[in-house]
Coordinates of C-alpha atoms in Angstrom, one line a residue:
X1 CA -13.4 -10.9 -7.6
X2 CA -13.4 -7.2 -6.4
X3 CA -16.4 -6.5 -8.7
X4 CA -18.3 -9.4 -7.0
X5 CA -17.5 -8.0 -3.6
X6 CA -18.9 -4.6 -4.7
X7 CA -22.1 -6.3 -6.0
X8 CA -22.3 -8.1 -2.6
X9 CA -22.0 -4.9 -0.5
X10 CA -24.4 -2.9 -2.7
X11 CA -27.6 -4.6 -1.5
X12 CA -26.5 -4.2 2.2
X13 CA -25.9 -0.5 1.7
X14 CA -29.3 -0.1 0.0
X15 CA -31.1 -2.1 2.7
X16 CA -29.3 0.0 5.5
X17 CA -30.3 3.2 3.9
X18 CA -33.9 2.1 3.6
X19 CA -34.0 1.0 7.3
X20 CA -32.6 4.4 8.3
X21 CA -35.2 6.2 6.3
X22 CA -37.9 4.0 7.9
X23 CA -36.6 4.6 11.4
X24 CA -36.3 8.3 10.8
X25 CA -40.0 8.4 9.7
X26 CA -40.9 6.3 12.9
X27 CA -39.0 8.6 15.1
X28 CA -40.8 11.5 13.5
X29 CA -44.2 9.9 14.1
X30 CA -43.3 9.0 17.7
X31 CA -42.2 12.7 18.3
X32 CA -45.6 13.8 17.0
X33 CA -47.4 11.2 19.3
X34 CA -45.3 12.5 22.3
X35 CA -46.3 16.0 21.5
X36 CA -50.0 14.9 21.2
X37 CA -49.9 13.1 24.5
X38 CA -48.2 16.0 26.2
X39 CA -51.0 18.3 24.8
X40 CA -53.7 15.8 26.0
X41 CA -52.1 15.6 29.4
X42 CA -52.1 19.3 29.6
X43 CA -55.8 19.4 28.7
X44 CA -56.8 16.7 31.1
X45 CA -54.8 18.6 33.8
X46 CA -56.8 21.7 33.2
X47 CA -60.1 19.6 33.2
X48 CA -59.1 18.0 36.5
X49 CA -58.5 21.4 38.0
X50 CA -61.9 22.7 36.8
X51 CA -63.7 19.6 38.2
X52 CA -61.8 19.8 41.6
X53 CA -62.9 23.5 41.8
X54 CA -66.6 22.5 40.9
X55 CA -66.5 19.7 43.6
X56 CA -65.2 22.1 46.1
X57 CA -68.0 24.5 45.3
X58 CA -70.7 21.8 45.6
X59 CA -69.1 20.7 48.9
X60 CA -69.2 24.2 50.3
X61 CA -72.9 24.5 49.2
X62 CA -73.8 21.3 50.8
X63 CA -72.0 22.2 54.0
X64 CA -73.6 25.6 54.1
X65 CA -77.1 24.0 53.7
X66 CA -76.3 21.6 56.5
X67 CA -75.2 24.3 58.8
X68 CA -78.3 26.3 58.0
X69 CA -80.4 23.2 58.7
X70 CA -78.7 22.5 62.0
X71 CA -79.0 26.1 63.0
X72 CA -82.7 26.2 62.2
X73 CA -83.2 22.9 64.1
X74 CA -81.4 24.4 67.0
X75 CA -83.4 27.5 67.0
X76 CA -86.5 25.5 66.8
X77 CA -85.5 23.4 69.8
X78 CA -84.7 26.4 72.0
X79 CA -88.1 28.2 71.4
X80 CA -90.3 25.2 72.1
X81 CA -90.0 21.7 73.2
X82 CA -92.0 20.4 70.3
X83 CA -93.0 21.6 66.9
X84 CA -96.6 22.3 66.1
X85 CA -98.2 20.3 63.4
X86 CA -97.9 23.3 61.1
X87 CA -94.3 23.7 61.9
X88 CA -93.6 20.1 61.4
X89 CA -95.2 20.3 58.0
X90 CA -93.1 23.3 57.1
X91 CA -90.0 21.5 58.3
X92 CA -90.6 18.6 56.1
X93 CA -91.2 20.9 53.2
X94 CA -87.9 22.6 53.9
X95 CA -86.2 19.3 54.4
X96 CA -87.5 18.0 51.1
X97 CA -86.6 21.2 49.4
X98 CA -83.1 21.0 50.9
X99 CA -82.9 17.3 49.7
X100 CA -84.0 18.3 46.2
X101 CA -81.6 21.2 46.2
X102 CA -78.7 19.0 47.3
X103 CA -79.5 16.1 44.9
X104 CA -78.3 17.9 41.8
X105 CA -75.0 19.0 43.2
X106 CA -74.5 15.4 44.6
X107 CA -75.1 14.0 41.1
X108 CA -72.7 16.6 39.7
X109 CA -70.2 15.7 42.3
X110 CA -70.5 12.0 41.5
X111 CA -70.1 12.7 37.8
X112 CA -67.1 14.9 38.6
X113 CA -65.6 12.1 40.7
X114 CA -66.1 9.6 37.9
X115 CA -64.7 12.0 35.3
X116 CA -61.8 12.6 37.6
X117 CA -61.1 8.9 38.0
X118 CA -61.4 8.4 34.3
X119 CA -59.1 11.3 33.6
X120 CA -56.6 10.1 36.2
X121 CA -56.8 6.6 34.6
X122 CA -56.3 8.1 31.1
X123 CA -53.5 10.3 32.4
X124 CA -51.8 7.2 33.8
X125 CA -52.4 5.4 30.5
X126 CA -51.0 8.3 28.5
X127 CA -48.1 8.6 30.9
X128 CA -47.3 4.9 30.3
X129 CA -47.7 5.3 26.7
X130 CA -45.4 8.4 26.8
X131 CA -42.8 6.3 28.6
X132 CA -43.2 3.6 26.0
X133 CA -42.9 6.2 23.2
X134 CA -39.8 7.6 24.8
X135 CA -38.3 4.1 25.1
X136 CA -39.1 3.4 21.5
X137 CA -37.6 6.8 20.5
X138 CA -34.4 6.0 22.4
X139 CA -34.3 2.5 20.8
X140 CA -35.0 4.0 17.4
X141 CA -32.2 6.6 17.9
X142 CA -29.8 3.9 19.0
X143 CA -30.9 1.9 15.8
X144 CA -30.4 5.0 13.7
X145 CA -26.9 5.5 15.1
X146 CA -26.1 1.8 14.6
X147 CA -27.4 1.9 11.0
X148 CA -25.6 5.1 10.4
X149 CA -22.3 3.6 11.6
X150 CA -23.0 0.5 9.5
X151 CA -23.8 2.7 6.5
X152 CA -20.6 4.7 7.0
X153 CA -18.6 1.5 7.1
X154 CA -20.3 0.1 4.1
X155 CA -19.7 3.3 2.3
X156 CA -16.0 3.3 3.2
X157 CA -15.7 -0.4 2.3
X158 CA -17.4 0.3 -1.0
X159 CA -15.0 3.3 -1.7
X160 CA -12.1 1.1 -0.9
X161 CA -13.4 -1.8 -3.0
X162 CA -14.0 0.6 -5.9
X163 CA -10.5 2.0 -5.5
X164 CA -9.2 -1.6 -5.4
X165 CA -11.3 -2.4 -8.4
X166 CA -9.9 0.6 -10.3
X167 CA -6.4 -0.4 -9.4
X168 CA -7.1 -4.1 -10.4
X169 CA -8.6 -2.9 -13.7
X170 CA -5.5 -0.7 -14.4
X171 CA -3.2 -3.5 -13.5
X172 CA -5.2 -5.9 -15.7
X173 CA -4.9 -3.4 -18.6
X174 CA -1.2 -3.2 -18.1
X175 CA -0.9 -7.0 -17.9
X176 CA -3.0 -7.3 -21.1
X177 CA -0.8 -4.6 -22.8
X178 CA 2.3 -6.5 -21.6
X179 CA 0.8 -9.7 -22.9
X180 CA 0.1 -8.2 -26.2
X181 CA 3.6 -6.7 -26.5
X182 CA 5.1 -10.1 -25.5
X183 CA 2.9 -11.8 -28.1
X184 CA 4.2 -9.4 -30.8
X185 CA 7.8 -10.0 -29.6
X186 CA 7.2 -13.8 -29.7
X187 CA 5.9 -13.5 -33.3
X188 CA 8.9 -11.4 -34.4
X189 CA 11.3 -13.8 -32.6
X190 CA 9.6 -16.8 -34.2
X191 CA 9.8 -15.2 -37.7
X192 CA 13.5 -14.4 -37.3
X193 CA 14.2 -17.9 -35.9
X194 CA 12.4 -19.5 -38.8
X195 CA 14.5 -17.4 -41.2
X196 CA 17.7 -18.3 -39.4
X197 CA 16.8 -22.0 -39.4
X198 CA 16.1 -21.7 -43.2
X199 CA 19.5 -20.1 -43.8
X200 CA 21.2 -22.7 -41.7
X201 CA 19.5 -25.5 -43.6
X202 CA 20.3 -23.9 -46.9
X203 CA 24.0 -23.6 -45.9
X204 CA 24.1 -27.2 -44.7
X205 CA 25.0 -26.1 -41.3
X206 CA 25.6 -29.7 -40.3
X207 CA 29.3 -29.4 -41.2
X208 CA 31.8 -29.6 -38.3
X209 CA 35.3 -28.1 -38.0
X210 CA 38.2 -30.5 -38.5
X211 CA 40.6 -31.4 -35.8
X212 CA 43.4 -29.3 -37.4
X213 CA 41.1 -26.3 -37.5
X214 CA 40.0 -26.7 -33.9
X215 CA 43.7 -27.0 -32.8
X216 CA 44.7 -24.0 -34.7
X217 CA 41.8 -22.0 -33.1
X218 CA 43.0 -23.2 -29.6
X219 CA 46.6 -22.1 -30.5
X220 CA 45.5 -18.6 -31.6
X221 CA 43.4 -18.2 -28.4
X222 CA 46.5 -19.3 -26.3
X223 CA 48.7 -16.8 -28.2
X224 CA 46.2 -13.9 -27.6
X225 CA 46.2 -14.7 -23.8
X226 CA 50.0 -14.6 -23.6
X227 CA 50.8 -11.9 -26.2
X228 CA 48.6 -8.7 -26.3
X229 CA 49.9 -7.8 -29.8
X230 CA 48.3 -10.9 -31.4
X231 CA 45.1 -9.8 -33.2
X232 CA 44.1 -13.1 -34.8
X233 CA 44.0 -14.8 -38.2
X234 CA 43.5 -12.5 -41.2
X235 CA 40.5 -14.6 -42.4
X236 CA 38.8 -13.9 -39.0
X237 CA 39.6 -10.2 -39.2
X238 CA 38.1 -9.4 -42.5
X239 CA 35.3 -10.6 -44.9
X240 CA 34.2 -9.9 -48.5
X241 CA 31.6 -7.2 -48.9
X242 CA 29.5 -9.6 -51.0
X243 CA 29.3 -13.4 -50.9
X244 CA 30.2 -13.6 -54.6
X245 CA 33.6 -12.3 -53.9
X246 CA 34.4 -15.1 -51.4
X247 CA 36.4 -17.3 -53.8
X248 CA 38.2 -14.5 -55.7
X249 CA 39.4 -12.9 -52.4
X250 CA 40.5 -16.3 -51.1
X251 CA 42.5 -17.0 -54.2
X252 CA 44.0 -13.4 -54.4
X253 CA 45.2 -13.6 -50.8
X254 CA 46.4 -17.2 -51.0
X255 CA 48.0 -18.6 -47.9
X256 CA 48.3 -15.2 -46.3
X257 CA 44.6 -15.3 -45.5
X258 CA 45.5 -18.0 -42.8
X259 CA 48.3 -15.9 -41.5
X260 CA 48.2 -14.5 -38.0
X261 CA 48.3 -10.7 -37.7
X262 CA 50.6 -9.3 -35.0
X263 CA 51.6 -5.7 -34.1
X264 CA 55.5 -6.1 -34.4
X265 CA 58.0 -8.4 -35.7
X266 CA 59.2 -9.0 -32.1
X267 CA 55.8 -10.3 -31.2
X268 CA 55.9 -12.6 -34.2
X269 CA 59.2 -14.1 -33.0
X270 CA 57.8 -14.6 -29.5
X271 CA 54.8 -16.4 -30.9
X272 CA 57.0 -18.6 -33.0
X273 CA 59.0 -19.5 -30.0
X274 CA 55.9 -20.3 -28.0
X275 CA 54.5 -22.6 -30.7
X276 CA 57.8 -24.4 -30.9
X277 CA 58.2 -24.8 -27.2
X278 CA 54.7 -26.1 -26.7
X279 CA 54.8 -28.1 -29.9
X280 CA 51.5 -26.7 -31.0
X281 CA 52.4 -26.5 -34.7
X282 CA 53.5 -23.9 -37.2
X283 CA 51.9 -20.7 -38.4
X284 CA 52.7 -17.7 -40.6
X285 CA 52.7 -14.3 -38.9
X286 CA 52.1 -10.8 -40.5
X287 CA 53.9 -8.2 -38.4
X288 CA 52.2 -4.9 -39.1
X289 CA 55.4 -2.8 -38.6
X290 CA 57.4 -4.5 -41.3
X291 CA 54.8 -5.3 -44.0
X292 CA 55.3 -3.8 -47.5
X293 CA 52.3 -2.8 -49.4
X294 CA 51.7 -1.2 -52.8
X295 CA 52.2 2.5 -53.0
X296 CA 49.0 4.6 -52.8
X297 CA 49.8 6.0 -56.2
X298 CA 49.8 2.7 -57.9
X299 CA 46.6 1.7 -56.1
X300 CA 44.8 4.9 -57.0
X301 CA 45.9 4.5 -60.7
X302 CA 44.4 0.9 -60.9
X303 CA 41.3 2.0 -59.1
X304 CA 40.8 4.8 -61.6
X305 CA 41.3 2.3 -64.5
X306 CA 38.7 -0.1 -63.0
X307 CA 36.2 2.8 -62.5
X308 CA 36.5 3.7 -66.3
X309 CA 34.9 0.5 -67.3
X310 CA 31.2 1.2 -68.1
X311 CA 30.0 -2.3 -67.3
X312 CA 31.6 -2.3 -63.7
X313 CA 33.5 -5.6 -64.5
X314 CA 36.5 -4.7 -62.5
X315 CA 37.2 -3.7 -58.9
X316 CA 40.3 -3.8 -56.7
X317 CA 40.3 -6.8 -54.3
X318 CA 41.2 -4.5 -51.4
X319 CA 38.0 -2.5 -52.2
X320 CA 35.7 -5.6 -51.8
X321 CA 37.1 -6.5 -48.4
X322 CA 35.6 -5.1 -45.2
X323 CA 37.9 -4.9 -42.2
X324 CA 38.9 -2.7 -39.3
X325 CA 41.4 0.1 -40.1
X326 CA 43.8 -1.5 -37.7
X327 CA 44.3 -4.5 -40.0
X328 CA 43.9 -2.7 -43.4
X329 CA 47.6 -2.9 -44.0
X330 CA 47.6 -6.7 -43.6
X331 CA 44.8 -7.0 -46.1
X332 CA 46.7 -4.7 -48.6
X333 CA 49.7 -6.9 -48.1
X334 CA 47.8 -10.2 -48.7
X335 CA 45.9 -9.1 -51.9
X336 CA 48.2 -6.4 -53.2
X337 CA 46.8 -4.5 -56.2
X338 CA 44.9 -7.6 -57.5
X339 CA 41.9 -6.9 -59.6
X340 CA 38.8 -8.9 -59.2
X341 CA 37.2 -9.5 -62.6
X342 CA 33.7 -10.8 -63.5
X343 CA 35.1 -13.5 -65.8
X344 CA 38.2 -14.7 -67.6
X345 CA 37.6 -12.6 -70.8
X346 CA 37.5 -9.5 -68.7
X347 CA 40.6 -10.5 -66.9
X348 CA 42.5 -11.0 -70.2
X349 CA 41.2 -7.6 -71.4
X350 CA 42.6 -5.7 -68.3
X351 CA 45.8 -7.6 -68.2
X352 CA 46.8 -7.8 -71.9
X353 CA 44.8 -5.3 -73.9
X354 CA 45.4 -2.4 -71.4
X355 CA 49.1 -3.4 -71.3
X356 CA 49.4 -3.1 -75.1
X357 CA 47.5 0.1 -75.0
X358 CA 50.1 1.4 -72.5
X359 CA 52.9 0.6 -74.9
X360 CA 53.7 -2.9 -73.8
X361 CA 56.2 -1.7 -71.3
X362 CA 58.1 -4.3 -69.4
X363 CA 58.1 -2.4 -66.1
X364 CA 56.5 -4.0 -63.1
X365 CA 54.2 -1.0 -62.8
X366 CA 52.5 -2.0 -66.0
X367 CA 51.7 -5.6 -64.9
X368 CA 48.4 -6.5 -63.3
X369 CA 47.3 -9.6 -61.3
X370 CA 43.7 -10.4 -62.0
X371 CA 41.4 -12.9 -60.3
X372 CA 38.0 -13.9 -61.6
X373 CA 34.9 -14.6 -59.6
X374 CA 35.3 -18.2 -60.5
X375 CA 38.8 -18.4 -59.1
X376 CA 40.9 -18.2 -62.3
X377 CA 44.1 -16.2 -62.0
X378 CA 46.3 -14.2 -64.5
X379 CA 49.6 -13.4 -62.8
X380 CA 51.7 -10.4 -63.3
X381 CA 54.0 -12.6 -65.3
X382 CA 51.1 -13.4 -67.7
X383 CA 50.7 -17.0 -66.6
X384 CA 47.1 -18.2 -66.3
X385 CA 45.8 -20.6 -63.7
X386 CA 42.3 -22.0 -63.8
X387 CA 40.1 -24.4 -61.9
X388 CA 39.3 -24.5 -58.2
X389 CA 40.7 -27.0 -55.7
X390 CA 38.8 -28.5 -52.8
X391 CA 41.0 -26.6 -50.5
X392 CA 40.2 -23.2 -52.2
X393 CA 36.5 -24.0 -51.9
X394 CA 36.9 -24.9 -48.3
X395 CA 38.8 -21.8 -47.5
X396 CA 36.3 -19.6 -49.3
X397 CA 33.5 -21.2 -47.3
X398 CA 35.1 -20.1 -44.0
X399 CA 33.3 -16.7 -44.3
X400 CA 30.1 -18.6 -44.7
X401 CA 31.1 -20.5 -41.5
X402 CA 31.6 -17.2 -39.7
X403 CA 28.2 -16.0 -40.9
X404 CA 26.7 -19.4 -39.8
X405 CA 28.3 -19.1 -36.4
X406 CA 26.9 -15.6 -36.0
X407 CA 23.5 -17.0 -37.0
X408 CA 23.9 -19.8 -34.5
X409 CA 24.8 -17.3 -31.7
X410 CA 21.8 -15.1 -32.7
X411 CA 19.6 -18.2 -32.7
X412 CA 20.7 -19.0 -29.1
X413 CA 20.0 -15.4 -28.0
X414 CA 16.5 -15.5 -29.6
X415 CA 15.7 -18.9 -28.0
X416 CA 16.7 -17.6 -24.6
X417 CA 14.7 -14.4 -25.1
X418 CA 11.7 -16.6 -26.3
X419 CA 12.0 -18.7 -23.2
X420 CA 11.8 -15.6 -20.9
X421 CA 8.7 -14.5 -22.6
X422 CA 7.0 -17.8 -22.0

């Protein structure tokens, strides 16, 4: 739109400039005409002066001749009453000669009068023409001033329009850049949303929490509001470092994974009283100040044993669980020094073969609890438990539920961001 305004103003500016040039040429021509008229007026003035001088000379000559004639006539009258025939003839000759002599000056006088009248008429015409030229010059000067003002305004408007155009172009570039950046962001968001939706579909995100689970979550939230020392369920405070460890970690921790971590035993008692008074249900509490965990020495000894295996089939359960340092003790209590093994053969090897290699000692320090990735357990007492219950599978999938919840929250954030970009 601004560029169109510039295009509209450009012809007007060019037209005004041409008119100014034309008027300036006309003013210059009029000034030359005025100068010419002034020069002609001066020339005619001199001619008039010369003619008037010549007329005066002829008038004086005629008057002188008339006076001489009157004087001669008077002298003739005084001397005799009448002229003789001879004198009369002489008089006529003189009179004719005087008439002939006066004819040429009279003709010159008449010509001079006519020339004078013609010069006066031409002078009057030139004077009128001079006045007209002056008027035209004044009008042209006014027109030049008007067009100059108009040209200045047009130039100012064009400069402002060009500035606005530059600003609009810059703003357009910024808008286009923002639009491109927004489009790139949309594409990234769409790609991430597509991946999240795919993950949710693969994880069968249509599952819903049971009523017992929801009631327990509400109870924990209520405990957190009333007792600052309540940190939450252990299962919500940690997670396996890899998904393949979900089942083995769940089996190794057992019911303690559903226990609620609190800072002190006193807080645990207060929570139990609160649950009983409000008839919310029952729960197991893990007070951090009274939990007993394996000694660092025994843990380091088992870790070194696991690291000696060249095939990396063994690792401590506590080492495959990620958590905050504030709840690390609760995790160590829940899983102890259990070893996560790739399969049952590996579990038998570390529980029985290594025990025999150490001399078959009956001390507790020589006994190892092993859990396979498939959920089988060899206890410290040597008993073996295999198979996976529906409850174990459900509890192992809770970390997937947490991941799905994070995916859902991320999906909501992306959808809100996507809506803002639209």
